[in-house]
């Protein structure tokens, strides 16, 4: 892992750090920054109230959910099936809304 | 990114110009790459002069953006600075208030933007004349705030500002304020420095990689302006701004020294400039153009045999606490004259408040006389300032404050009509 602190960002701007590790205010860069890496804002799956559940029997693997997901949390597995990355899925429900075969159901987390 | 600007031509010359034109010349000498502008009295001629420079090819490569409001002025300047350019704008009074949201953003994003303020009284009642309440209302934004007391200082302080703001250990925006009309629209000789000399004095313009901490570059994608949860480092980033502001005091002193050795003009220690303070019994702190006139008042009273001195406050943020304590230690009575208001605060004047709080627990028991004067461009005469010094002398000799103090503050020159 390429761990980077502020001074390193200053010295070499080409290297994109995978992890920014800071222990206290003195370590911090002048402003909060993040880099486009998986989970840069944390495990956003915690934000979810409704959980999308894919019905494998009716899913036609058209990929529309994958295209519409604003967070890139729908993943195509080796069999070409679509799965949800629940670590990061915020539960917005866009996939369920757009699914032409109504194969995605939004279920309240507590009722799962 | 903006192309390198090779053909900026400026020889050292002394010309008679208005304060606003001096600000425009300073921006040109600093080779600013992006200017965003919206007119407001009394600042308008700053950006008018810059538009002339850009239009007639004297600032090749500089982008001049015309926008529809001051809010957009600062928003566009923030965008330009984030992309890695040296930026400039100017505003006044109500325009600054309209800009205010973005003013906070520029400091939080740690962008080294320099903005001149031709200070103007807040409305209502409508008033477009000198009063520093506008820039002082930006006290807690994280911008450095300095006052220029004469035409040459406007030019010089803008140059120094870029050197301070763009230091990688500082990276904070800065206001340079001067009195609307009193300096903005009066003419005096100003020495414009040779372009090569200014280039050597200032840090190099940011290259295509921009600033070290923030950039807009598709090859190096970065997200900034992020959300921080209450459990995140928000407190710590705020602490960094405060801490940096205090660190900037040393940088300001260093740059003032370097400026003096390069261009030969002296601005005290950078934060304050003392005048005849060594043997003074009483002294007064001023800022802006009235600090210059006060030097004349001190000279006049010295001729009458009084040991008086004065101090020109150059910086409001960061506030020169240590220097003010030293000044207070030298005298028995210290007046603080504000051309600005701080309604409801302990003294009514913003700087006298700061001075009093700086002296708390410092072991210095100097008497402080808060003075407010010259609001909304009301003329403060030399006689008035000499009278202020005499009030301080009387306070020192008899221990008596003036009888017409109002709520602990001496409001000088209130109208009384028969």
Short mmCIF file of C-alpha atoms in Angstrom, two decimals:
data_model
loop_
_atom_site.label_atom_id
_atom_site.label_comp_id
_atom_site.label_asym_id
_atom_site.label_seq_id
_atom_site.Cartn_x
_atom_site.Cartn_y
_atom_site.Cartn_z
CA UNK A 1 0.00 0.00 0.00
CA UNK A 2 1.22 3.44 -0.92
CA UNK A 3 0.67 5.43 2.28
CA UNK A 4 1.06 9.13 1.86
CA UNK A 5 1.22 12.11 4.12
CA UNK A 6 0.99 15.77 3.13
CA UNK A 7 4.66 16.38 2.53
CA UNK A 8 4.79 13.48 0.12
CA UNK A 9 1.86 14.84 -1.82
CA UNK A 10 3.79 18.07 -2.06
CA UNK A 11 7.00 16.47 -3.25
CA UNK A 12 5.56 14.09 -5.79
CA UNK A 13 2.18 14.92 -7.14
CA UNK A 14 2.19 12.11 -9.68
CA UNK A 15 1.91 9.30 -7.22
CA UNK A 16 -1.67 8.85 -6.24
CA UNK A 17 -1.79 7.60 -2.68
CA UNK A 18 -4.00 4.61 -2.03
CA UNK A 19 -4.27 5.38 1.65
CA UNK A 20 -3.93 8.68 3.43
CA UNK A 21 -2.92 8.03 6.96
CA UNK A 22 -2.98 10.82 9.49
CA UNK A 23 -2.66 10.56 13.23
CA UNK A 24 -3.24 14.12 14.37
CA UNK A 25 -3.80 17.66 13.12
CA UNK A 26 -0.13 18.28 12.46
CA UNK A 27 0.01 15.40 9.97
CA UNK A 28 -2.90 16.67 7.94
CA UNK A 29 -2.56 18.33 4.53
CA UNK A 30 -3.83 21.96 4.38
CA UNK A 31 -7.24 20.85 3.12
CA UNK A 32 -9.20 17.63 3.21
CA UNK A 33 -8.63 15.75 -0.04
CA UNK A 34 -9.50 12.34 -1.30
CA UNK A 35 -8.40 10.36 -4.32
CA UNK A 36 -10.61 8.26 -6.58
CA UNK A 37 -10.09 4.91 -4.95
CA UNK A 38 -12.60 2.36 -3.73
CA UNK A 39 -14.21 3.46 -0.50
CA UNK A 40 -12.45 6.79 -0.21
CA UNK A 41 -15.29 8.17 1.91
CA UNK A 42 -15.69 5.06 4.04
CA UNK A 43 -18.16 2.18 4.11
CA UNK A 44 -21.20 4.02 2.77
CA UNK A 45 -23.29 0.87 3.04
CA UNK A 46 -23.94 2.04 6.60
CA UNK A 47 -26.15 4.81 5.17
CA UNK A 48 -28.63 2.30 3.72
CA UNK A 49 -32.26 2.08 4.88
CA UNK A 50 -33.53 -0.10 2.03
CA UNK A 51 -31.52 -2.96 0.63
CA UNK A 52 -31.77 -4.01 -3.05
CA UNK A 53 -32.27 -7.77 -3.44
CA UNK A 54 -31.81 -9.20 -6.95
CA UNK A 55 -34.23 -11.94 -7.99
CA UNK A 56 -32.06 -14.34 -10.01
CA UNK A 57 -35.07 -16.14 -11.49
CA UNK A 58 -36.50 -13.13 -13.30
CA UNK A 59 -33.24 -11.20 -13.94
CA UNK A 60 -32.40 -11.13 -17.68
CA UNK A 61 -28.84 -9.86 -17.07
CA UNK A 62 -29.57 -6.82 -19.25
CA UNK A 63 -27.18 -4.64 -17.19
CA UNK A 64 -29.42 -1.61 -16.87
CA UNK A 65 -29.00 -1.60 -13.07
CA UNK A 66 -25.23 -1.70 -13.54
CA UNK A 67 -25.43 1.29 -15.90
CA UNK A 68 -27.69 3.37 -13.66
CA UNK A 69 -26.05 2.75 -10.29
CA UNK A 70 -24.56 6.16 -9.38
CA UNK A 71 -22.01 4.62 -7.01
CA UNK A 72 -20.67 1.73 -9.07
CA UNK A 73 -21.76 -0.78 -6.46
CA UNK A 74 -23.38 -3.22 -8.90
CA UNK A 75 -20.85 -5.79 -9.96
CA UNK A 76 -21.02 -8.32 -12.78
CA UNK A 77 -19.66 -11.66 -11.61
CA UNK A 78 -17.97 -14.36 -13.69
CA UNK A 79 -21.30 -15.96 -14.62
CA UNK A 80 -22.53 -12.62 -15.97
CA UNK A 81 -24.92 -12.18 -13.06
CA UNK A 82 -25.29 -8.86 -11.32
CA UNK A 83 -24.56 -8.57 -7.61
CA UNK A 84 -24.74 -5.67 -5.22
CA UNK A 85 -21.68 -4.63 -3.19
CA UNK A 86 -23.45 -4.10 0.11
CA UNK A 87 -20.36 -2.61 1.74
CA UNK A 88 -20.82 0.52 -0.37
CA UNK A 89 -24.43 0.43 -1.70
CA UNK A 90 -26.28 3.38 -0.12
CA UNK A 91 -29.69 1.93 -0.94
CA UNK A 92 -30.89 4.74 -3.19
CA UNK A 93 -33.19 2.39 -5.12
CA UNK A 94 -32.38 3.66 -8.61
CA UNK A 95 -31.56 0.11 -9.76
CA UNK A 96 -34.94 -1.16 -8.59
CA UNK A 97 -36.72 1.74 -10.26
CA UNK A 98 -34.95 1.22 -13.59
CA UNK A 99 -35.05 -2.62 -13.73
CA UNK A 100 -37.30 -3.43 -16.74
CA UNK A 101 -38.32 -6.84 -15.33
CA UNK A 102 -38.85 -5.61 -11.75
CA UNK A 103 -36.26 -8.11 -10.57
CA UNK A 104 -34.83 -5.88 -7.86
CA UNK A 105 -36.79 -5.40 -4.68
CA UNK A 106 -36.00 -2.81 -2.03
CA UNK A 107 -36.40 -4.35 1.40
CA UNK A 108 -36.17 -2.42 4.66
CA UNK A 109 -32.92 -3.40 6.40
CA UNK A 110 -34.70 -4.34 9.61
CA UNK A 111 -37.15 -6.58 7.77
CA UNK A 112 -34.63 -8.54 5.82
CA UNK B 1 -3.19 26.35 -17.91
CA UNK B 2 -2.12 29.87 -18.73
CA UNK B 3 0.87 30.31 -21.02
CA UNK B 4 4.07 31.77 -19.66
CA UNK B 5 3.89 35.53 -19.93
CA UNK B 6 7.16 36.76 -21.39
CA UNK B 7 6.40 40.20 -22.70
CA UNK B 8 5.28 42.10 -19.62
CA UNK B 9 7.14 45.36 -19.97
CA UNK B 10 7.61 47.65 -17.02
CA UNK B 11 10.58 49.82 -16.21
CA UNK B 12 11.04 51.39 -12.80
CA UNK B 13 9.19 54.68 -12.91
CA UNK B 14 7.49 57.07 -10.54
CA UNK B 15 4.12 58.26 -11.71
CA UNK B 16 1.32 60.25 -10.15
CA UNK B 17 -1.65 57.93 -9.86
CA UNK B 18 -4.74 57.26 -7.80
CA UNK B 19 -4.69 54.59 -5.09
CA UNK B 20 -6.92 52.36 -7.17
CA UNK B 21 -4.55 52.62 -10.11
CA UNK B 22 -1.67 51.71 -7.80
CA UNK B 23 -3.58 48.52 -6.89
CA UNK B 24 -4.06 47.75 -10.58
CA UNK B 25 -0.37 48.35 -11.31
CA UNK B 26 0.52 46.01 -8.46
CA UNK B 27 -1.62 43.24 -9.94
CA UNK B 28 0.08 43.81 -13.29
CA UNK B 29 3.55 43.80 -11.72
CA UNK B 30 2.66 40.52 -9.99
CA UNK B 31 1.73 39.08 -13.43
CA UNK B 32 -1.64 37.89 -12.18
CA UNK B 33 -3.00 35.26 -14.55
CA UNK B 34 -6.71 35.51 -13.84
CA UNK B 35 -8.73 38.58 -12.87
CA UNK B 36 -12.44 38.36 -12.17
CA UNK B 37 -14.30 41.61 -11.82
CA UNK B 38 -17.55 43.25 -10.95
CA UNK B 39 -17.68 47.02 -10.46
CA UNK B 40 -18.55 48.67 -7.16
CA UNK B 41 -17.77 52.15 -5.92
CA UNK B 42 -15.12 53.03 -4.78
CA UNK B 43 -13.22 50.03 -6.09
CA UNK B 44 -14.38 50.21 -9.73
CA UNK B 45 -11.36 51.96 -11.19
CA UNK B 46 -9.07 49.13 -10.02
CA UNK B 47 -10.69 46.63 -12.35
CA UNK B 48 -11.28 49.30 -15.02
CA UNK B 49 -7.56 50.00 -15.15
CA UNK B 50 -6.82 46.26 -15.28
CA UNK B 51 -9.28 45.83 -18.14
CA UNK B 52 -7.37 48.55 -19.99
CA UNK B 53 -4.08 46.75 -19.35
CA UNK B 54 -5.52 43.48 -20.63
CA UNK B 55 -7.26 45.11 -23.59
CA UNK B 56 -4.25 47.02 -24.86
CA UNK B 57 -1.97 44.01 -24.60
CA UNK B 58 0.08 45.05 -21.59
CA UNK B 59 -0.84 41.83 -19.76
CA UNK B 60 -0.58 39.21 -22.49
CA UNK B 61 -2.00 35.84 -21.47
CA UNK B 62 -4.01 37.19 -18.54
CA UNK B 63 -7.65 36.12 -18.45
CA UNK B 64 -10.09 38.88 -17.54
CA UNK B 65 -13.47 37.46 -16.53
CA UNK B 66 -16.51 39.73 -16.42
CA UNK B 67 -19.22 38.31 -14.17
CA UNK B 68 -22.64 39.33 -12.90
CA UNK B 69 -22.00 39.68 -9.17
CA UNK B 70 -19.36 39.71 -6.48
CA UNK B 71 -20.44 36.25 -5.35
CA UNK B 72 -19.48 34.97 -8.77
CA UNK B 73 -16.31 37.05 -8.73
CA UNK B 74 -15.00 35.08 -5.79
CA UNK B 75 -16.48 31.79 -7.03
CA UNK B 76 -14.68 32.17 -10.36
CA UNK B 77 -11.48 33.28 -8.68
CA UNK B 78 -11.67 30.21 -6.46
CA UNK B 79 -12.01 28.05 -9.58
CA UNK B 80 -9.09 29.78 -11.27
CA UNK B 81 -6.90 29.57 -8.21
CA UNK B 82 -7.78 25.92 -7.68
CA UNK B 83 -6.63 25.26 -11.24
CA UNK B 84 -3.25 26.70 -10.23
CA UNK B 85 -3.07 30.34 -11.20
CA UNK B 86 -2.14 33.61 -9.53
CA UNK B 87 -5.41 35.49 -9.16
CA UNK B 88 -6.61 38.96 -8.27
CA UNK B 89 -9.80 40.85 -7.69
CA UNK B 90 -10.99 43.94 -5.87
CA UNK B 91 -14.19 44.95 -4.15
CA UNK B 92 -15.75 47.27 -1.56
CA UNK B 93 -18.45 47.40 1.12
CA UNK B 94 -21.69 45.86 -0.09
CA UNK B 95 -19.83 43.96 -2.80
CA UNK B 96 -17.69 42.27 -0.17
CA UNK B 97 -20.78 41.39 1.82
CA UNK B 98 -22.34 39.78 -1.24
CA UNK B 99 -19.09 37.85 -1.76
CA UNK B 100 -19.03 36.64 1.82
CA UNK B 101 -19.98 32.98 1.38
CA UNK B 102 -17.18 32.48 -1.11
CA UNK B 103 -14.76 34.44 1.09
CA UNK B 104 -15.00 31.69 3.69
CA UNK B 105 -14.61 29.06 0.98
CA UNK B 106 -11.39 30.58 -0.37
CA UNK B 107 -9.77 30.41 3.05
CA UNK B 108 -11.07 26.93 3.84
CA UNK B 109 -9.67 25.73 0.51
CA UNK B 110 -6.39 27.46 1.41
CA UNK B 111 -6.15 29.35 -1.87
CA UNK B 112 -3.58 32.16 -2.07
CA UNK B 113 -5.94 34.73 -3.56
CA UNK B 114 -5.14 38.42 -3.11
CA UNK B 115 -7.99 40.92 -3.10
CA UNK B 116 -7.84 44.66 -2.57
CA UNK B 117 -10.63 46.38 -0.68
CA UNK B 118 -11.28 50.07 -1.18
CA UNK B 119 -13.08 50.19 2.16
CA UNK B 120 -16.57 51.62 2.20
CA UNK B 121 -19.13 52.06 4.95
CA UNK B 122 -21.92 49.50 5.20
CA UNK B 123 -25.48 50.55 4.29
CA UNK B 124 -28.05 51.63 5.31
CA UNK B 125 -27.92 54.56 5.31
CA UNK B 126 -26.22 54.46 1.93
CA UNK B 127 -22.67 55.67 2.20
CA UNK B 128 -19.84 54.94 -0.18
CA UNK B 129 -17.00 56.58 1.75
CA UNK B 130 -14.10 55.35 3.87
CA UNK B 131 -14.90 53.02 6.77
CA UNK B 132 -13.10 49.77 7.49
CA UNK B 133 -16.13 47.96 8.89
CA UNK B 134 -16.46 46.09 5.58
CA UNK B 135 -13.12 44.31 5.66
CA UNK B 136 -13.17 43.93 9.44
CA UNK B 137 -16.43 42.00 9.14
CA UNK B 138 -14.26 39.33 7.47
CA UNK B 139 -12.31 38.95 10.71
CA UNK B 140 -13.15 35.29 11.23
CA UNK B 141 -13.04 34.08 7.64
CA UNK B 142 -9.42 32.89 7.68
CA UNK B 143 -8.23 35.63 5.32
CA UNK B 144 -5.21 37.65 6.29
CA UNK B 145 -6.19 41.31 6.50
CA UNK B 146 -3.77 44.21 6.14
CA UNK B 147 -4.23 47.96 5.85
CA UNK B 148 -2.36 50.21 3.44
CA UNK B 149 -1.87 53.75 4.70
CA UNK B 150 -0.73 55.46 1.51
CA UNK B 151 -0.65 55.06 -2.25
CA UNK B 152 2.81 53.53 -2.42
CA UNK B 153 1.91 51.09 0.33
CA UNK B 154 -1.07 49.83 -1.69
CA UNK B 155 1.28 48.87 -4.51
CA UNK B 156 3.93 47.47 -2.19
CA UNK B 157 1.56 45.55 0.05
CA UNK B 158 -0.11 43.76 -2.85
CA UNK B 159 3.32 42.54 -3.98
CA UNK B 160 4.23 41.44 -0.47
CA UNK B 161 0.84 39.75 -0.15
CA UNK B 162 1.53 37.32 -3.00
CA UNK B 163 4.84 36.38 -1.46
CA UNK B 164 3.23 35.72 1.91
CA UNK B 165 0.08 34.00 0.68
CA UNK B 166 1.80 31.70 -1.80
CA UNK B 167 4.31 30.38 0.72
CA UNK B 168 3.70 26.63 0.96
CA UNK B 169 3.64 26.86 4.75
CA UNK B 170 0.97 29.58 4.66
CA UNK B 171 -1.40 29.17 1.68
CA UNK B 172 -4.06 31.58 2.91
CA UNK B 173 -5.87 34.32 0.98
CA UNK B 174 -5.30 37.96 1.81
CA UNK B 175 -7.14 41.25 1.77
CA UNK B 176 -5.33 44.53 1.34
CA UNK B 177 -7.63 47.30 2.56
CA UNK B 178 -7.36 51.05 2.13
CA UNK B 179 -9.80 53.90 2.60
CA UNK B 180 -12.34 54.44 -0.14
CA UNK B 181 -11.90 57.84 -1.80
CA UNK B 182 -9.32 59.00 0.78
CA UNK B 183 -6.78 56.80 -1.01
CA UNK B 184 -8.70 55.18 -3.85
CA UNK B 185 -9.52 58.44 -5.63
CA UNK B 186 -6.69 60.76 -4.59
CA UNK B 187 -3.42 61.00 -6.50
CA UNK B 188 0.14 60.74 -5.25
CA UNK B 189 3.48 59.75 -6.73
CA UNK B 190 3.91 55.96 -6.73
CA UNK B 191 7.04 54.12 -7.77
CA UNK B 192 6.24 51.19 -10.04
CA UNK B 193 9.08 48.70 -9.88
CA UNK B 194 11.00 47.16 -12.73
CA UNK B 195 9.34 43.97 -13.97
CA UNK B 196 12.48 41.86 -13.58
CA UNK B 197 12.97 43.08 -10.02
CA UNK B 198 9.38 42.17 -9.12
CA UNK B 199 9.73 38.78 -10.85
CA UNK B 200 12.82 38.07 -8.76
CA UNK B 201 11.12 39.19 -5.57
CA UNK B 202 7.94 37.16 -6.00
CA UNK B 203 7.79 33.38 -6.04
CA UNK B 204 7.59 31.96 -9.58
CA UNK B 205 4.09 31.71 -11.04
CA UNK B 206 2.60 28.28 -10.42
CA UNK B 207 3.50 25.92 -13.25
CA UNK B 208 1.01 23.64 -15.00
CA UNK B 209 0.99 21.37 -11.95
CA UNK B 210 -0.60 24.16 -9.88
CA UNK B 211 -0.42 24.42 -6.10
CA UNK B 212 0.92 21.50 -4.11
CA UNK B 213 -2.19 20.86 -2.05
CA UNK B 214 -5.05 21.42 -4.48
CA UNK B 215 -5.29 20.99 -8.23
CA UNK B 216 -7.72 20.42 -11.06
CA UNK B 217 -6.03 18.00 -13.39
CA UNK B 218 -7.70 15.07 -15.16
CA UNK B 219 -4.35 13.27 -15.15
CA UNK B 220 -4.17 13.52 -11.37
CA UNK B 221 -7.78 13.35 -10.22
CA UNK B 222 -8.39 14.61 -6.71
CA UNK B 223 -11.51 15.43 -4.74
CA UNK B 224 -11.59 18.50 -2.54
CA UNK B 225 -14.29 20.45 -0.77
CA UNK B 226 -15.27 17.11 0.72
CA UNK B 227 -17.83 16.46 3.41
CA UNK B 228 -16.36 15.75 6.81
CA UNK B 229 -18.55 13.97 9.32
CA UNK B 230 -18.64 15.27 12.90
CA UNK B 231 -16.39 12.38 13.88
CA UNK B 232 -13.86 13.34 11.17
CA UNK B 233 -11.01 15.83 11.15
CA UNK B 234 -13.10 19.04 10.86
CA UNK B 235 -11.87 20.52 14.17
CA UNK B 236 -8.33 19.72 13.20
CA UNK B 237 -8.54 21.45 9.79
CA UNK B 238 -9.91 24.58 11.50
CA UNK B 239 -7.09 24.44 14.02
CA UNK B 240 -4.64 24.28 11.12
CA UNK B 241 -5.99 27.53 9.66
CA UNK B 242 -5.66 29.30 13.00
CA UNK B 243 -2.21 27.89 13.63
CA UNK B 244 -1.08 28.84 10.12
CA UNK B 245 -2.39 32.36 10.59
CA UNK B 246 -0.19 32.72 13.67
CA UNK B 247 2.79 31.24 11.81
CA UNK B 248 2.21 33.84 9.10
CA UNK B 249 3.34 36.58 11.50
CA UNK B 250 6.95 35.48 11.12
CA UNK B 251 6.54 35.21 7.35
CA UNK B 252 5.08 38.72 7.18
CA UNK B 253 8.06 40.12 9.10
CA UNK B 254 10.49 38.21 6.91
CA UNK B 255 8.85 39.44 3.69
CA UNK B 256 8.77 43.06 4.92
CA UNK B 257 12.50 42.81 5.63
CA UNK B 258 13.18 41.31 2.21
CA UNK B 259 11.01 43.93 0.57
CA UNK B 260 13.00 46.68 2.26
CA UNK B 261 16.33 45.24 1.17
CA UNK B 262 15.06 44.77 -2.40
CA UNK B 263 13.09 47.95 -3.00
CA UNK B 264 14.26 50.20 -0.16
CA UNK B 265 10.91 51.00 1.37
CA UNK B 266 10.40 50.42 5.07
CA UNK B 267 7.18 49.18 6.67
CA UNK B 268 8.17 48.78 10.29
CA UNK B 269 8.47 45.14 11.23
CA UNK B 270 5.76 44.28 8.72
CA UNK B 271 2.99 43.94 11.29
CA UNK B 272 3.22 47.36 12.90
CA UNK B 273 5.15 50.52 12.17
CA UNK B 274 6.16 52.64 15.14
CA UNK B 275 6.70 56.40 14.93
CA UNK B 276 8.67 58.31 17.60
CA UNK B 277 7.83 55.69 20.20
CA UNK B 278 11.17 55.37 21.99
CA UNK B 279 10.66 58.06 24.62
CA UNK B 280 6.90 58.54 24.28
CA UNK B 281 4.71 58.82 27.39
CA UNK B 282 1.50 58.44 25.46
CA UNK B 283 0.78 56.99 22.03
CA UNK B 284 -2.05 56.19 19.72
CA UNK B 285 -2.68 53.29 17.36
CA UNK B 286 -4.22 54.04 13.97
CA UNK B 287 -4.66 52.06 10.79
CA UNK B 288 -5.17 53.10 7.20
CA UNK B 289 -4.56 56.59 5.91
CA UNK B 290 -5.27 58.30 9.25
CA UNK B 291 -2.12 56.64 10.61
CA UNK B 292 -0.13 58.83 8.20
CA UNK B 293 -1.83 62.04 9.24
CA UNK B 294 -1.27 61.06 12.87
CA UNK B 295 2.50 61.17 12.26
CA UNK B 296 2.08 64.86 11.42
CA UNK B 297 0.03 65.37 14.59
CA UNK B 298 2.81 63.71 16.60
CA UNK B 299 5.41 65.97 14.97
CA UNK B 300 3.33 69.05 15.78
CA UNK B 301 2.87 68.10 19.43
CA UNK B 302 6.53 67.19 19.77
CA UNK B 303 7.31 70.76 18.67
CA UNK B 304 5.11 71.91 21.53
CA UNK B 305 7.24 69.75 23.84
CA UNK B 306 4.99 66.75 24.40
CA UNK B 307 6.47 63.27 24.35
CA UNK B 308 4.00 61.56 22.10
CA UNK B 309 4.25 58.77 19.54
CA UNK B 310 2.05 56.77 17.25
CA UNK B 311 1.78 53.30 15.83
CA UNK B 312 0.50 52.28 12.44
CA UNK B 313 -1.24 48.93 12.66
CA UNK B 314 -0.53 47.16 9.36
CA UNK B 315 -2.20 43.83 10.10
CA UNK B 316 -5.55 43.03 11.66
CA UNK B 317 -5.32 39.30 10.86
CA UNK B 318 -3.06 37.83 12.02
CA UNK B 319 -3.24 40.25 14.94
CA UNK B 320 0.24 41.27 16.13
CA UNK B 321 -0.34 40.44 19.81
CA UNK B 322 3.32 40.43 20.87
CA UNK B 323 4.08 43.73 19.13
CA UNK B 324 1.04 45.40 20.65
CA UNK B 325 2.11 44.25 24.12
CA UNK B 326 5.55 45.74 23.47
CA UNK B 327 4.01 49.01 22.34
CA UNK B 328 1.77 49.14 25.39
CA UNK B 329 4.75 48.45 27.64
CA UNK B 330 6.48 51.58 26.33
CA UNK B 331 3.75 54.05 27.27
CA UNK B 332 1.46 54.82 30.17
CA UNK B 333 -1.57 55.66 28.09
CA UNK B 334 -2.45 54.18 24.73
CA UNK B 335 -5.23 55.42 22.48
CA UNK B 336 -6.70 53.13 19.85
CA UNK B 337 -8.48 54.97 17.06
CA UNK B 338 -10.93 52.95 14.98
CA UNK B 339 -12.46 54.01 11.69
CA UNK B 340 -14.85 51.08 12.03
CA UNK B 341 -17.52 49.76 14.33
CA UNK B 342 -18.03 46.55 16.28
CA UNK B 343 -21.55 46.96 17.60
CA UNK B 344 -22.19 45.57 21.05
CA UNK B 345 -18.62 44.51 21.69
CA UNK B 346 -16.76 45.62 24.81
CA UNK B 347 -15.39 48.89 23.37
CA UNK B 348 -17.44 49.63 20.28
CA UNK B 349 -14.32 49.68 18.09
CA UNK B 350 -12.94 46.44 16.63
CA UNK B 351 -9.24 47.17 16.99
CA UNK B 352 -9.48 48.64 20.51
CA UNK B 353 -11.24 45.40 21.47
CA UNK B 354 -8.35 43.40 20.04
CA UNK B 355 -5.78 45.56 21.82
CA UNK B 356 -7.54 45.17 25.15
CA UNK B 357 -7.79 41.41 24.80
CA UNK B 358 -4.15 41.19 23.67
CA UNK B 359 -3.10 42.92 26.90
CA UNK B 360 -5.11 40.63 29.17
CA UNK B 361 -2.74 38.63 31.38
CA UNK B 362 0.27 40.25 29.70
CA UNK B 363 1.28 42.00 32.92
CA UNK B 364 0.96 45.38 31.20
CA UNK B 365 -1.41 47.79 32.94
CA UNK B 366 -1.37 50.57 30.35
CA UNK B 367 -4.57 52.64 30.21
CA UNK B 368 -6.41 52.15 26.93
CA UNK B 369 -8.61 54.87 25.45
CA UNK B 370 -10.86 53.51 22.70
CA UNK B 371 -11.65 56.13 20.06
CA UNK B 372 -14.08 55.92 17.16
CA UNK B 373 -13.94 58.51 14.42
CA UNK B 374 -14.33 59.17 10.73
CA UNK B 375 -17.10 56.66 10.05
CA UNK B 376 -18.68 56.82 6.61
CA UNK B 377 -15.87 58.99 5.31
CA UNK B 378 -16.36 61.81 7.84
CA UNK B 379 -13.26 63.95 7.69
CA UNK B 380 -10.85 63.56 10.60
CA UNK B 381 -8.76 66.69 10.69
CA UNK B 382 -5.20 67.12 11.86
CA UNK B 383 -6.51 69.36 14.67
CA UNK B 384 -8.83 66.56 15.77
CA UNK B 385 -5.97 64.08 15.91
CA UNK B 386 -3.81 66.55 17.84
CA UNK B 387 -6.71 66.92 20.25
CA UNK B 388 -6.86 63.15 20.63
CA UNK B 389 -3.20 63.17 21.64
CA UNK B 390 -3.87 65.99 24.10
CA UNK B 391 -6.68 63.96 25.65
CA UNK B 392 -4.19 61.13 26.13
CA UNK B 393 -1.65 63.50 27.66
CA UNK B 394 -4.32 64.78 30.05
CA UNK B 395 -5.32 61.23 30.91
CA UNK B 396 -1.69 60.46 31.70
CA UNK B 397 -1.20 63.55 33.85
CA UNK B 398 -4.51 63.67 35.72
CA UNK B 399 -5.93 60.16 35.32
CA UNK B 400 -9.12 61.72 33.97
CA UNK B 401 -10.90 60.27 30.96
CA UNK B 402 -12.67 62.79 28.72
CA UNK B 403 -16.05 63.78 30.15
CA UNK B 404 -17.96 63.07 26.96
CA UNK B 405 -17.09 59.36 26.74
CA UNK B 406 -20.04 57.25 25.64
CA UNK B 407 -20.21 53.69 26.95
CA UNK B 408 -16.48 53.59 27.55
CA UNK B 409 -15.53 54.86 24.09
CA UNK B 410 -14.56 58.35 22.94
CA UNK B 411 -16.60 59.07 19.80
CA UNK B 412 -14.61 61.88 18.25
CA UNK B 413 -16.31 64.53 16.14
CA UNK B 414 -19.98 63.78 16.81
CA UNK B 415 -22.18 66.44 15.21
CA UNK B 416 -23.95 68.87 17.52
CA UNK B 417 -26.33 71.28 15.81
CA UNK B 418 -27.58 74.42 17.60
#
